[in-house]
């Protein structure tokens, strides 16, 4: 029997929104971030991300700059508030049910996201997903530097990180019957690497590819 692997993107897939964008809006709303500094650039990066044209390093470092200069402990109360107020209300019942369905079938379920690990681990816990592959924020002397470590978990980096994650566990992707779920053209490499691609709440570019290739289309609302 072949083991099964379910790979879930997070933002606009299981979550009806983008974690990074919501985090910035949340902090601007509290006055922690200066709206005059962050709003216009954030909107530009979000637009280019949706188009699949933003530079991966620029994307990661912009959003991680929101954490820069403070420790995880400093951010923890706001991270918990963010989860309660901004994330949980945007996770539909259908997302939770789909994750549970794979788990009940005995599948290995992995959340793989371009958003940084600090923001996404609480979301993964709420979803009941233990295994997370995410962009790794850099800590220097216990303080967020605003940079990253390792391969960015974005576009082809998601495939690279997945192979490395499985190798650490003595496994290979070819040993699994794998299914990948995503909304974004940025995740085309991941969808192509899996045995089964499912597009969820998909953007226009990915929808067109899904139609051409006969991929399954799903809406989680």
Coordinates of C-alpha atoms in Angstrom, one line a residue:
X1 CA 0.0 0.0 0.0
X2 CA 1.3 3.4 -1.0
X3 CA 1.3 6.0 1.8
X4 CA -0.7 9.2 1.1
X5 CA 0.5 12.8 1.6
X6 CA -1.8 15.9 1.6
X7 CA 0.0 19.2 1.1
X8 CA -2.0 22.3 2.0
X9 CA -1.1 25.9 1.2
X10 CA -2.5 28.3 3.8
X11 CA -3.4 31.7 2.5
X12 CA -6.5 32.0 0.4
X13 CA -6.6 28.2 0.5
X14 CA -7.5 27.0 4.0
X15 CA -7.6 30.6 5.2
X16 CA -9.9 33.2 3.5
X17 CA -7.3 35.9 3.4
X18 CA -3.6 36.3 3.5
X19 CA -1.8 36.0 6.8
X20 CA 0.9 38.6 6.1
X21 CA -1.5 41.2 4.8
X22 CA -3.9 40.6 7.7
X23 CA -1.0 40.9 10.1
X24 CA 0.1 44.2 8.7
X25 CA -3.5 45.5 8.7
X26 CA -3.8 44.3 12.3
X27 CA -0.7 46.1 13.4
X28 CA -1.5 49.3 11.5
X29 CA -4.9 49.3 13.1
X30 CA -3.3 49.1 16.6
X31 CA -0.8 51.9 15.7
X32 CA 2.1 49.5 16.0
X33 CA 3.0 50.0 12.3
X34 CA 3.0 53.4 10.6
X35 CA 0.2 53.2 8.0
X36 CA 1.9 55.9 5.9
X37 CA 5.1 53.8 5.7
X38 CA 3.6 50.3 5.2
X39 CA 0.2 50.6 3.5
X40 CA 1.3 51.6 0.0
X41 CA 4.3 49.3 -0.2
X42 CA 2.3 46.4 1.2
X43 CA -0.5 46.9 -1.4
X44 CA 2.2 47.0 -4.1
X45 CA 3.8 43.8 -2.9
X46 CA 0.5 42.0 -2.5
X47 CA -0.5 43.0 -6.1
X48 CA 2.8 41.7 -7.5
X49 CA 2.5 38.5 -5.4
X50 CA -0.9 37.7 -6.8
X51 CA 0.5 38.3 -10.3
X52 CA 3.4 35.9 -9.6
X53 CA 5.9 38.6 -10.3
X54 CA 7.2 39.7 -6.9
X55 CA 10.8 38.8 -5.9
X56 CA 10.6 36.1 -3.3
X57 CA 13.3 37.6 -1.1
X58 CA 11.6 41.1 -1.3
X59 CA 8.3 39.5 -0.4
X60 CA 9.7 37.6 2.7
X61 CA 11.8 40.5 4.0
X62 CA 9.1 43.1 3.7
X63 CA 6.7 41.1 5.9
X64 CA 9.4 40.0 8.3
X65 CA 10.4 43.6 8.7
X66 CA 7.2 44.0 10.8
X67 CA 8.8 41.8 13.5
X68 CA 12.3 43.3 13.4
X69 CA 14.0 44.4 16.5
X70 CA 11.8 42.5 19.0
X71 CA 11.7 39.1 20.5
X72 CA 9.1 36.3 20.0
X73 CA 8.1 36.8 23.7
X74 CA 7.4 40.5 23.0
X75 CA 5.2 39.7 20.0
X76 CA 3.4 36.7 21.7
X77 CA 0.4 38.6 23.2
X78 CA -0.3 40.3 19.8
X79 CA 0.2 37.0 18.0
X80 CA -2.4 35.4 20.2
X81 CA -4.8 38.3 19.7
X82 CA -4.2 38.2 15.9
X83 CA -5.1 34.5 15.8
X84 CA -8.3 35.1 17.8
X85 CA -9.5 38.2 16.0
X86 CA -8.2 37.9 12.4
X87 CA -7.4 34.3 11.6
X88 CA -9.9 32.0 13.3
X89 CA -12.9 33.9 12.0
X90 CA -11.5 33.4 8.4
X91 CA -11.1 29.7 8.5
X92 CA -14.3 28.1 7.1
X93 CA -15.8 24.9 8.4
X94 CA -15.1 23.4 5.0
X95 CA -11.3 23.8 5.5
X96 CA -11.4 22.1 8.9
X97 CA -13.5 19.3 7.5
X98 CA -11.1 18.7 4.5
X99 CA -8.1 18.5 6.8
X100 CA -9.9 16.1 9.1
X101 CA -11.0 14.0 6.1
X102 CA -7.4 13.4 5.1
X103 CA -6.3 12.7 8.7
X104 CA -9.1 10.2 9.2
X105 CA -7.9 8.4 6.0
X106 CA -4.4 8.1 7.6
X107 CA -2.8 10.6 5.3
X108 CA 0.3 12.5 6.3
X109 CA -0.9 16.1 6.3
X110 CA 1.5 19.0 5.9
X111 CA 0.9 22.8 5.9
X112 CA 3.3 24.4 3.5
X113 CA 3.3 28.2 3.4
X114 CA 5.3 31.2 2.2
X115 CA 4.3 33.0 5.4
X116 CA 6.9 32.9 8.2
X117 CA 6.8 30.2 10.8
X118 CA 6.2 32.6 13.7
X119 CA 2.8 33.7 12.3
X120 CA 1.7 30.4 11.0
X121 CA 2.3 27.9 13.8
X122 CA -0.7 29.0 15.8
X123 CA -2.9 28.8 12.7
X124 CA -1.6 25.2 12.1
X125 CA -2.5 24.3 15.7
X126 CA -6.0 25.6 15.2
X127 CA -6.3 23.6 12.0
X128 CA -5.0 20.5 13.8
X129 CA -1.9 20.2 11.6
X130 CA 1.2 19.2 13.4
X131 CA 3.7 19.3 10.5
X132 CA 4.5 22.8 9.1
X133 CA 6.9 23.9 6.4
X134 CA 7.2 27.7 6.3
X135 CA 9.6 30.5 5.6
X136 CA 12.0 30.6 8.6
X137 CA 12.6 34.0 10.3
X138 CA 16.1 34.8 11.4
X139 CA 16.8 35.4 15.1
X140 CA 20.0 37.1 16.2
X141 CA 20.6 36.9 19.9
X142 CA 16.9 36.0 20.3
X143 CA 15.7 39.0 18.4
X144 CA 14.0 39.0 15.0
X145 CA 16.4 40.5 12.4
X146 CA 13.9 41.0 9.7
X147 CA 15.7 38.4 7.6
X148 CA 15.3 34.8 6.8
X149 CA 17.3 31.6 7.1
X150 CA 17.5 28.7 4.7
X151 CA 15.5 28.3 1.5
X152 CA 12.4 30.5 1.2
X153 CA 9.3 28.4 1.2
X154 CA 7.9 30.0 -1.9
X155 CA 7.4 28.9 -5.5
X156 CA 10.1 26.3 -6.4
X157 CA 11.4 26.6 -2.9
X158 CA 8.3 24.8 -1.6
X159 CA 9.4 21.7 -3.6
X160 CA 13.0 22.0 -2.4
X161 CA 11.9 22.4 1.2
X162 CA 9.4 19.5 0.9
X163 CA 12.1 17.1 -0.5
X164 CA 14.5 18.2 2.3
X165 CA 11.7 17.8 5.0
X166 CA 10.9 14.3 3.8
X167 CA 14.6 13.3 3.5
X168 CA 15.1 14.2 7.2
X169 CA 12.4 11.6 7.9
X170 CA 13.9 9.0 5.8
X171 CA 11.3 9.3 3.1
X172 CA 11.0 10.5 -0.5
X173 CA 8.1 12.1 -2.4
X174 CA 7.9 9.3 -4.9
X175 CA 7.0 6.9 -2.0
X176 CA 3.7 8.8 -1.5
X177 CA 0.5 9.2 -3.4
X178 CA 0.5 13.0 -3.0
X179 CA -2.2 15.6 -3.3
X180 CA -1.5 19.4 -3.2
X181 CA -4.0 22.1 -2.6
X182 CA -3.4 25.8 -3.5
X183 CA -5.1 28.9 -4.8
X184 CA -2.0 30.6 -6.3
X185 CA 0.0 30.6 -9.5
X186 CA 3.0 30.9 -7.2
X187 CA 2.4 27.3 -6.1
X188 CA 2.4 25.9 -9.6
X189 CA 5.7 24.1 -8.9
X190 CA 4.2 22.4 -5.9
X191 CA 1.0 21.4 -7.7
X192 CA 3.1 20.0 -10.5
X193 CA 5.3 18.0 -8.1
X194 CA 2.3 16.2 -6.6
X195 CA 0.4 13.3 -8.1
X196 CA -2.9 15.1 -7.8
X197 CA -3.3 18.9 -8.0
X198 CA -6.4 20.6 -6.5
X199 CA -6.9 24.3 -7.0
X200 CA -8.8 26.0 -4.3
X201 CA -10.4 29.5 -4.5
X202 CA -7.9 29.9 -7.4
X203 CA -6.6 33.1 -9.0
X204 CA -7.2 33.7 -12.7
X205 CA -3.9 32.4 -13.9
X206 CA -4.1 29.2 -11.9
X207 CA -7.7 28.7 -12.9
X208 CA -6.8 28.8 -16.6
X209 CA -4.1 26.2 -16.1
X210 CA -6.4 24.0 -14.1
X211 CA -8.9 24.1 -16.9
X212 CA -6.3 23.2 -19.5
X213 CA -5.0 20.3 -17.4
X214 CA -8.2 19.0 -16.0
X215 CA -7.2 19.6 -12.4
X216 CA -9.8 19.3 -9.7
X217 CA -11.3 22.7 -8.7
X218 CA -12.6 23.3 -5.2
X219 CA -14.1 26.2 -3.3
X220 CA -13.8 26.3 0.5
X221 CA -16.2 28.9 1.8

